[in-house]
CSV table of C-alpha atoms and ligand atoms in Angstrom, one decimal:
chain,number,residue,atom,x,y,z
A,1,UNK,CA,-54.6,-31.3,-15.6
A,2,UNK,CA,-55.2,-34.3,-18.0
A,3,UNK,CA,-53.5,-32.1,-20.5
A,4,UNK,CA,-50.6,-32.2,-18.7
A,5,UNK,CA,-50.8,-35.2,-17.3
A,6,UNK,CA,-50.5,-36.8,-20.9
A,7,UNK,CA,-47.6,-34.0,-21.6
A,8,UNK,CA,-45.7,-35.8,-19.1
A,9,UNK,CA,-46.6,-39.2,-19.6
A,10,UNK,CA,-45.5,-38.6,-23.6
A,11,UNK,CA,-42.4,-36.8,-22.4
A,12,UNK,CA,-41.3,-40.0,-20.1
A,13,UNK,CA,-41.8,-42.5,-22.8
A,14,UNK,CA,-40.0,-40.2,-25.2
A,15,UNK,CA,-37.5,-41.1,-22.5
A,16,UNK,CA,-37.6,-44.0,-22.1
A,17,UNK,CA,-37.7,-44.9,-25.7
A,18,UNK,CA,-34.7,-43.0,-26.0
A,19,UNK,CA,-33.2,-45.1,-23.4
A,20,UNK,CA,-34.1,-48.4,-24.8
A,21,UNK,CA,-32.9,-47.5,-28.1
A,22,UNK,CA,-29.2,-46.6,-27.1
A,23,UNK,CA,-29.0,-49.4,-24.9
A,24,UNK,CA,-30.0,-51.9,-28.1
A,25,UNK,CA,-27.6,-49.8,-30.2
A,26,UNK,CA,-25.1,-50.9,-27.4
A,27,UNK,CA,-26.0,-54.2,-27.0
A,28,UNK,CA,-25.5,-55.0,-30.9
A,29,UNK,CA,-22.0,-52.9,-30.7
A,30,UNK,CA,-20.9,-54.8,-27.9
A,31,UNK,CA,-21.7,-58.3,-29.5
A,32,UNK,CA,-18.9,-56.9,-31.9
A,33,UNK,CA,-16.3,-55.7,-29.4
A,34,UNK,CA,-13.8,-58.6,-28.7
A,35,UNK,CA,-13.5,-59.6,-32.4
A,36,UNK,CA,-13.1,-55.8,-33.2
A,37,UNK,CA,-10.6,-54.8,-30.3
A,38,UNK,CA,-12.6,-52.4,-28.7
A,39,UNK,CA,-11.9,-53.9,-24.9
A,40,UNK,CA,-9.0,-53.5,-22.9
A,41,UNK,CA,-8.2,-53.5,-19.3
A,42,UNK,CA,-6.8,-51.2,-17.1
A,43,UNK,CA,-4.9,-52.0,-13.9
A,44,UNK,CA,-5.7,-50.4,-10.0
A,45,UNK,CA,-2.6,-51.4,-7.8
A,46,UNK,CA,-3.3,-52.8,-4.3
A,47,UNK,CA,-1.5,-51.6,-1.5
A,48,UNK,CA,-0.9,-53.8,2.0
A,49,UNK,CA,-0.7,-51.2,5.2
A,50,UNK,CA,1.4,-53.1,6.8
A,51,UNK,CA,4.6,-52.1,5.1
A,52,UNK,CA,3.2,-50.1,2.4
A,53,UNK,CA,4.3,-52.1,-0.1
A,54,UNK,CA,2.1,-52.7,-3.9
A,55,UNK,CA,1.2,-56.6,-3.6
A,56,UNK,CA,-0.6,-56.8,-6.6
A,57,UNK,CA,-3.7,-54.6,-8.8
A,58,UNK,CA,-7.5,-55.2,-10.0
A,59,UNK,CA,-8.4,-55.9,-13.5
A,60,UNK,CA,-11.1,-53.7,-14.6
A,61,UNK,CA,-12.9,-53.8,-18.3
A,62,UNK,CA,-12.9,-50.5,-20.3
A,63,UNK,CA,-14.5,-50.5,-24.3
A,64,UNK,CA,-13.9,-48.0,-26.5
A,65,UNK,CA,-16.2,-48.1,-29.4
A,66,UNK,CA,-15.7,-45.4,-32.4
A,67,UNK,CA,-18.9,-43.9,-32.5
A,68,UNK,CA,-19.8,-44.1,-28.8
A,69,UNK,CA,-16.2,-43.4,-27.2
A,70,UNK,CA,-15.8,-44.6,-23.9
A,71,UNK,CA,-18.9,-46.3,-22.6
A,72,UNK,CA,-18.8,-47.0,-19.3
A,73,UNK,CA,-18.6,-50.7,-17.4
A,74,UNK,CA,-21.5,-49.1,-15.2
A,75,UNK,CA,-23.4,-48.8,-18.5
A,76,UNK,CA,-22.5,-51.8,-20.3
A,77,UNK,CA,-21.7,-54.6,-17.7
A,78,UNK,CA,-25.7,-54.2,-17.1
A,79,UNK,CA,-26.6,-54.8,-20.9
A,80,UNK,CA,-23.6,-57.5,-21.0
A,81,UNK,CA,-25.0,-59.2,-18.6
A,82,UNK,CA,-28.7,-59.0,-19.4
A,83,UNK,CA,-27.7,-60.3,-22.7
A,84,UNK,CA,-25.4,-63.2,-21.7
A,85,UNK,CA,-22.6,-61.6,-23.8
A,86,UNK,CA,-21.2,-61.5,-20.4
A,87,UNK,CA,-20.0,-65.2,-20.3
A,88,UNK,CA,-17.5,-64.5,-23.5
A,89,UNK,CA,-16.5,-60.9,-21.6
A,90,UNK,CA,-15.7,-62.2,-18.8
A,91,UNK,CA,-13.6,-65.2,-20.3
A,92,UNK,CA,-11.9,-62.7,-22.5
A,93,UNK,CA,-11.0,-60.7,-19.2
A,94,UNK,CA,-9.4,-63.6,-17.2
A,95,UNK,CA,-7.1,-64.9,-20.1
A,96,UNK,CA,-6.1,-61.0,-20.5
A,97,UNK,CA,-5.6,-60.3,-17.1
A,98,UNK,CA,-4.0,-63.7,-16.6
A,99,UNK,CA,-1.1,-63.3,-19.5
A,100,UNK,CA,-0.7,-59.7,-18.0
A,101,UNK,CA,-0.2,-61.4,-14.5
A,102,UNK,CA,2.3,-63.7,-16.6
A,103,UNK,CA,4.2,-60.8,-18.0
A,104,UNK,CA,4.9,-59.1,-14.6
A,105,UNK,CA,6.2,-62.8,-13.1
A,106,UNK,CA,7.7,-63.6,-15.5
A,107,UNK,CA,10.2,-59.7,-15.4
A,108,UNK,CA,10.8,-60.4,-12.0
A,109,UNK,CA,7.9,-59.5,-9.9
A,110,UNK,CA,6.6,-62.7,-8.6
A,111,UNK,CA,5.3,-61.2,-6.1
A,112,UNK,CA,2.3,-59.3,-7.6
A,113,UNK,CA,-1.4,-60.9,-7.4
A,114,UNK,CA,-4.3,-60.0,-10.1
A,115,UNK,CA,-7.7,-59.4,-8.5
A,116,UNK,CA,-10.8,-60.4,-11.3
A,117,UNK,CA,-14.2,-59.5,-11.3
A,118,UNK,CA,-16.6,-61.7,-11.8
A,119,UNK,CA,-20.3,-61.4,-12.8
A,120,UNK,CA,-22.5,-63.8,-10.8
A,121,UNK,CA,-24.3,-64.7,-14.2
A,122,UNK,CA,-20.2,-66.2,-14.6
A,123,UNK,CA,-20.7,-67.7,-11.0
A,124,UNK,CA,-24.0,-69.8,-12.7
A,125,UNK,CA,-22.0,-71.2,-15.9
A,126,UNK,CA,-21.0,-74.6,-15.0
A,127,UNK,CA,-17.9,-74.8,-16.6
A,128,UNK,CA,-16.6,-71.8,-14.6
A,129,UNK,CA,-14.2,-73.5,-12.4
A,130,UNK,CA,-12.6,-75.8,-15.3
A,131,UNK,CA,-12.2,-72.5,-17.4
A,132,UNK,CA,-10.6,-70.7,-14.7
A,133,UNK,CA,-8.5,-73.6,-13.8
A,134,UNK,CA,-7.2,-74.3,-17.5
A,135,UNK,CA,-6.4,-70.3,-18.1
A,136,UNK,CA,-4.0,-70.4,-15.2
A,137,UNK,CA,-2.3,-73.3,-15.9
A,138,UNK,CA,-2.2,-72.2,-19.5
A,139,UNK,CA,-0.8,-68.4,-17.8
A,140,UNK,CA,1.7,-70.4,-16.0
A,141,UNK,CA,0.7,-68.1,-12.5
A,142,UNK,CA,0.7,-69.7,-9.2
A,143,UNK,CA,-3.0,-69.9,-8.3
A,144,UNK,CA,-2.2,-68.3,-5.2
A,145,UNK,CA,-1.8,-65.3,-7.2
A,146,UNK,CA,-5.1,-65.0,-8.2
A,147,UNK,CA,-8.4,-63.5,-6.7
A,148,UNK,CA,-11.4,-63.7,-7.9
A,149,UNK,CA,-13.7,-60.8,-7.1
A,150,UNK,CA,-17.8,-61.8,-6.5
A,151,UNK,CA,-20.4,-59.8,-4.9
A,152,UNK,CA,-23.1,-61.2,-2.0
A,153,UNK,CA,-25.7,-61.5,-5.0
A,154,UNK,CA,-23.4,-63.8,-6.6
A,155,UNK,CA,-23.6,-66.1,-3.4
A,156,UNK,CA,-27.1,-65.7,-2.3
A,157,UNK,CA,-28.5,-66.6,-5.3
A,158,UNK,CA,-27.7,-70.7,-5.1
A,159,UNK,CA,-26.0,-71.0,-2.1
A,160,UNK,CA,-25.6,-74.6,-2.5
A,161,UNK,CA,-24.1,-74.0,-5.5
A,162,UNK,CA,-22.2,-71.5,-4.7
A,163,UNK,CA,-20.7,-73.1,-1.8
A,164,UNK,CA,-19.4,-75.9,-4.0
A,165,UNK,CA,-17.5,-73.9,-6.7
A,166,UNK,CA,-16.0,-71.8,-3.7
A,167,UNK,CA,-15.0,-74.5,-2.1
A,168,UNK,CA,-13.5,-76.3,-5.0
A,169,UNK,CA,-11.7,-72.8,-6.2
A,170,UNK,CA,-10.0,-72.4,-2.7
A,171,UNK,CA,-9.2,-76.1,-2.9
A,172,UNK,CA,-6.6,-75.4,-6.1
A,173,UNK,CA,-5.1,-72.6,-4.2
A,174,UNK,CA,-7.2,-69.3,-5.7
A,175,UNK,CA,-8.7,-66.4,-3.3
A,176,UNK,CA,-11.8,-65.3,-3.0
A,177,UNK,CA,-13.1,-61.7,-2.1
A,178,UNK,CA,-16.5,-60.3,-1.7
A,179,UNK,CA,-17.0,-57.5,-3.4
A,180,UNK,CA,-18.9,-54.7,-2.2
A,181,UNK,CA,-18.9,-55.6,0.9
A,182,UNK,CA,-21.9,-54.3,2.9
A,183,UNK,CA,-24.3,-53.3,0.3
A,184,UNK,CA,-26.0,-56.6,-0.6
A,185,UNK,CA,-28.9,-57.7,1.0
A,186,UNK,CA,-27.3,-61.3,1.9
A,187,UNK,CA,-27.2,-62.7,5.6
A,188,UNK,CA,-23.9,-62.6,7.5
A,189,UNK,CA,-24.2,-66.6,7.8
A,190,UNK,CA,-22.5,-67.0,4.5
A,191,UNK,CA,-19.2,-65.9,5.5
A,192,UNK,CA,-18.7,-68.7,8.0
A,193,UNK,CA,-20.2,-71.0,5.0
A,194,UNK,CA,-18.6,-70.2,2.0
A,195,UNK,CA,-14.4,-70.6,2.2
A,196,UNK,CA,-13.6,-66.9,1.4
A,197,UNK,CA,-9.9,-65.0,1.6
A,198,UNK,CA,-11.3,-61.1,1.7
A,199,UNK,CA,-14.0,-58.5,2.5
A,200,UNK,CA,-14.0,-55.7,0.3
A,201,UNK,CA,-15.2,-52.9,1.8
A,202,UNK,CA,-17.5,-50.6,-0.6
A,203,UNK,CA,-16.3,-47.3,-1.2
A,204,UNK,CA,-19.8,-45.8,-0.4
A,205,UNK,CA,-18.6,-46.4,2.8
A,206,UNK,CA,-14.9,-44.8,2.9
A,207,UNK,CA,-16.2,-42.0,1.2
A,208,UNK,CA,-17.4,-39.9,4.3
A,209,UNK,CA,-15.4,-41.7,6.9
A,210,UNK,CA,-13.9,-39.0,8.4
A,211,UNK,CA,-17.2,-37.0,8.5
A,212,UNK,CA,-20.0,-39.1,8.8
A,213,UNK,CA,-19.5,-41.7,12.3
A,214,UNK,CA,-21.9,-44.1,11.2
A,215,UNK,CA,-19.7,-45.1,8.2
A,216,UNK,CA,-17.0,-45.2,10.7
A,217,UNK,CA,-18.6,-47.6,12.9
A,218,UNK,CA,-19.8,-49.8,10.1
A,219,UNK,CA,-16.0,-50.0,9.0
A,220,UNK,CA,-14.7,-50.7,11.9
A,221,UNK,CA,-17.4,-53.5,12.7
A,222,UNK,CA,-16.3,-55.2,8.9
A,223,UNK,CA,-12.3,-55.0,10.3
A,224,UNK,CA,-13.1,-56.3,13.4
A,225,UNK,CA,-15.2,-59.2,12.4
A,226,UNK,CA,-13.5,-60.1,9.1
A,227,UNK,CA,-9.8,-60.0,11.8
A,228,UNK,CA,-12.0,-62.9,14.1
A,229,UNK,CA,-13.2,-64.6,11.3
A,230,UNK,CA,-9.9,-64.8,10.1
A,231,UNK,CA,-10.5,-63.0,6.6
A,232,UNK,CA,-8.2,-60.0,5.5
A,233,UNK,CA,-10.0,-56.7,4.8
A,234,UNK,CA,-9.1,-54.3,1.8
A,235,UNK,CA,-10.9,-50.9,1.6
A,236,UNK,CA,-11.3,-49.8,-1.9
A,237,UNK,CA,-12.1,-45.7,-3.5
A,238,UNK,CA,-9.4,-44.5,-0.7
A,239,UNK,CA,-9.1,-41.0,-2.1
A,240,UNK,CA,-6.7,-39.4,0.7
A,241,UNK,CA,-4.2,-39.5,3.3
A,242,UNK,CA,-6.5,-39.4,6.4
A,243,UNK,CA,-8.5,-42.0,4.7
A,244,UNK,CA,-5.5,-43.8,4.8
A,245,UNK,CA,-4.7,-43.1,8.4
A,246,UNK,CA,-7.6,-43.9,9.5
A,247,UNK,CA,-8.0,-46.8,7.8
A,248,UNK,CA,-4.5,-48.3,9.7
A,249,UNK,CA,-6.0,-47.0,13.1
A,250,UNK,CA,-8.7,-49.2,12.4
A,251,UNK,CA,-6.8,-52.4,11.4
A,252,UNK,CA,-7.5,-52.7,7.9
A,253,UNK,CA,-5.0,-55.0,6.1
A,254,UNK,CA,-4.7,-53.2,2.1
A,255,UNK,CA,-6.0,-50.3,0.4
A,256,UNK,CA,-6.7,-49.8,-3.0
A,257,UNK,CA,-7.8,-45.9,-4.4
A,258,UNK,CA,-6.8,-43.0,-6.4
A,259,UNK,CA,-4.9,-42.0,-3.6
A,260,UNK,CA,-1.9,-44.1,-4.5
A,261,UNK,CA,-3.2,-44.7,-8.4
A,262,UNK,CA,-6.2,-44.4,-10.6
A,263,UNK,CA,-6.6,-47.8,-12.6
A,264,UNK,CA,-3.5,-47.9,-15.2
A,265,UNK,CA,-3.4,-49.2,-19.1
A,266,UNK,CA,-1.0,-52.1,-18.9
A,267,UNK,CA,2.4,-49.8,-20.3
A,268,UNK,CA,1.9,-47.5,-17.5
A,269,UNK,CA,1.4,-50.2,-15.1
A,270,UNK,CA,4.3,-51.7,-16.1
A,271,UNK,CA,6.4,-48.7,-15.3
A,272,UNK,CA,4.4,-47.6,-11.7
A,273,UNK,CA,5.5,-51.7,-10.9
A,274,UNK,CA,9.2,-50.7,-11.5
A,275,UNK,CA,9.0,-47.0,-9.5
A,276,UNK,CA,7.4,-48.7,-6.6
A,277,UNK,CA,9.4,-52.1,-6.5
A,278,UNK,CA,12.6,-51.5,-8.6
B,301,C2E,P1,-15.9,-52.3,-8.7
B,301,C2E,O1,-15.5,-53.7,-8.9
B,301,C2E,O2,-16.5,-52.0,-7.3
B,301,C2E,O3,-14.7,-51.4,-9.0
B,301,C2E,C1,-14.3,-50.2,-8.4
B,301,C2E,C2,-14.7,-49.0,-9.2
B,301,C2E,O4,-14.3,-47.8,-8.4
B,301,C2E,C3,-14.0,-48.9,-10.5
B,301,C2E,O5,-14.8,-48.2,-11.4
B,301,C2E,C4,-12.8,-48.0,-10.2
B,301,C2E,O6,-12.2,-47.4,-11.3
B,301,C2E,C5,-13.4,-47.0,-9.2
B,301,C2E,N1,-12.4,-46.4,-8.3
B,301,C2E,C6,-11.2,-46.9,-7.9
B,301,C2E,N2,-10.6,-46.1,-7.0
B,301,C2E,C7,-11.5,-45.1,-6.8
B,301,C2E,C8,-11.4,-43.9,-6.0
B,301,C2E,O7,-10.4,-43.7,-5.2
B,301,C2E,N3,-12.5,-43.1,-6.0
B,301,C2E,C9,-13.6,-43.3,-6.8
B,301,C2E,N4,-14.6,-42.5,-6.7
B,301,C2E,N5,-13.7,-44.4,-7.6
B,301,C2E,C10,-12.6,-45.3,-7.6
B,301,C2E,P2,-15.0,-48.8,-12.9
B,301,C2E,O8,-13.7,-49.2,-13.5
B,301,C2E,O9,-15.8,-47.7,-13.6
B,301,C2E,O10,-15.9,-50.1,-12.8
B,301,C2E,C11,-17.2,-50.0,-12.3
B,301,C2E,C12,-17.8,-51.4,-12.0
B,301,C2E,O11,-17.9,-52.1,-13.2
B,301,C2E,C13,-16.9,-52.2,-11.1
B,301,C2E,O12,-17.0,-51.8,-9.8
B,301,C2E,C14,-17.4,-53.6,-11.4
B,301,C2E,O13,-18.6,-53.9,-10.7
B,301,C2E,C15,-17.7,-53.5,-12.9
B,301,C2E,N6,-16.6,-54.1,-13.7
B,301,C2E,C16,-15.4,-53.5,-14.1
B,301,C2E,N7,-14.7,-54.4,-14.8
B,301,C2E,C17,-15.3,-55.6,-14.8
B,301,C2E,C18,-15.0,-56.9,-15.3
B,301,C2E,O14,-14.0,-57.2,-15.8
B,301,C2E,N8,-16.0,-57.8,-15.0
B,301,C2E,C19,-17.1,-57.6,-14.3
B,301,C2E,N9,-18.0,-58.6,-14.2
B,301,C2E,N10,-17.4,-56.4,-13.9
B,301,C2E,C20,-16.5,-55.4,-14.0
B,302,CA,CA1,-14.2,-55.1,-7.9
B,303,CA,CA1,-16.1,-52.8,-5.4
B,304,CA,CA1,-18.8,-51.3,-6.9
């Protein structure tokens, strides 16, 4: 039994040394990836339900390095983040996604909105609101246009804080969502605190909606508070039509999913814009 024992204890440090190893491998890689080209961003169009019209997409972070191909932001928005190399990431991002925002307005669509993600080691840096505030005037976008994506984490951490730079982002005219939207281990009493625009609800919960009735009530209970609260709703990882449907019976205000698009590169993007609003 000891034998084994050690057996197994040798095989899960093998593990985990195995583990460690790529992710330092990564870590050093990553340091490398702006300067080298290796990010881009893909776009996920937004849908309102209402008229079923594309209002705008999400920015979301893909690297492609030569020896390790794609590496996921699951796997790398950890280590990015552990490492701080986050802060220059995430700048990198909103000036992209910005000038890509630029680009649409400025062929026509000014009606399109960007949605960013942001990491809530971002939310800490102090100069977070006068960065964001500079790129956008530097993009030339209405602030309106522009929603800044942060999970409960990101708020629960310093509320204080965190109320402050919400409040002072909402104040120049940008939108706020919460991302994730019932997975965090937050209180509800932040959402009458903090100035937000949006709930996002988490796609672990529109998965099984049609099956599983629990999801369904806890969907409908987001809708219905975020409607009296005066927040809009948009469900995201909406993979069908009855999704869909449902998802209008309930009251939900925009949908995002591969059910009208998986996230685009920017060319192809470009032309879905020009299908869908000619
Ligand atoms: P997220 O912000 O919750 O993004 C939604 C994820 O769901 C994306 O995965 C998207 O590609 C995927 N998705 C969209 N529609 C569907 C669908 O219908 N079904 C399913 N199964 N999945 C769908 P992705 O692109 O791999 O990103 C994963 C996470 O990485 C994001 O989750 C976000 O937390 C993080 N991330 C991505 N880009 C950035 C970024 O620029 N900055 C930061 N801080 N985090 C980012
Ligand atoms: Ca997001
Ligand atoms: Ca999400
Ligand atoms: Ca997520």
């Amino acid at each position: 039994a000891k034998e084994s024992g050690r057996n197994r204890y040798s095989f899960f440090t093998a593990d985990m040394q195995q583990f460690h190893t790529r992710n330092l491998l990564l870590e050093n890689a990553l340091r490398r990836a702006i300067d080298r080209n290796q990010l881009s961003l893909v776009y996920q169009p937004q849908y309102s339900l209402v008229d079923q019209q594309l209002f705008g997409f999400e920015a979301l972070l893909r690297w492609h390095h030569d020896d390790f191909g794609q590496v996921s932001p699951a796997e790398f928005i950890p280590l990015a983040e552990r490492s701080g190399l986050i802060v220059a990431i995430g700048e990198w991002v909103i000036i992209t996604a910005l000038q890509q925002l630029a680009q649409w307005h400025n062929s026509g669509y000014r009606q399109l909105n960007m949605a960013i993600n942001l990491s809530s080691i971002q939310f800490r840096q102090e100069n977070l609101q006068q960065f964001v505030y500079n790129a956008i005037e530097f993009s030339g976008v209405p602030a309106n246009c522009v929603e800044l994506e942060i999970t409960e984490s990101a708020m629960a951490e310093q509320p204080e804080k965190a109320i402050a730079l919400i409040t002072g982002l909402r104040a120049s005219g940008l939108n706020i969502a919460i991302d994730d939207f019932g997975t965090g281990y937050s209180s509800l009493s932040y959402l009458k605190r903090f100035a937000l625009t949006k709930l996002k609800i988490d796609q672990s919960f529109v998965r099984d909606l049609l099956k599983n009735s629990q999801d369904k009530a806890i969907v409908r209970a987001i809708i219905n508070m975020a409607a009296n609260l005066g927040l809009k709703t948009i469900a995201e990882g909406v993979e069908t039509e009855q999704q869909r449907d449902l998802l209008i019976q309930l009251g939900c205000d925009e949908i995002q999913g591969y059910y009208y698009s998986k996230p685009l590169p920017a060319g192809q993007a470009s032309e879905f814009i020009q299908q869908q609003l000619q």
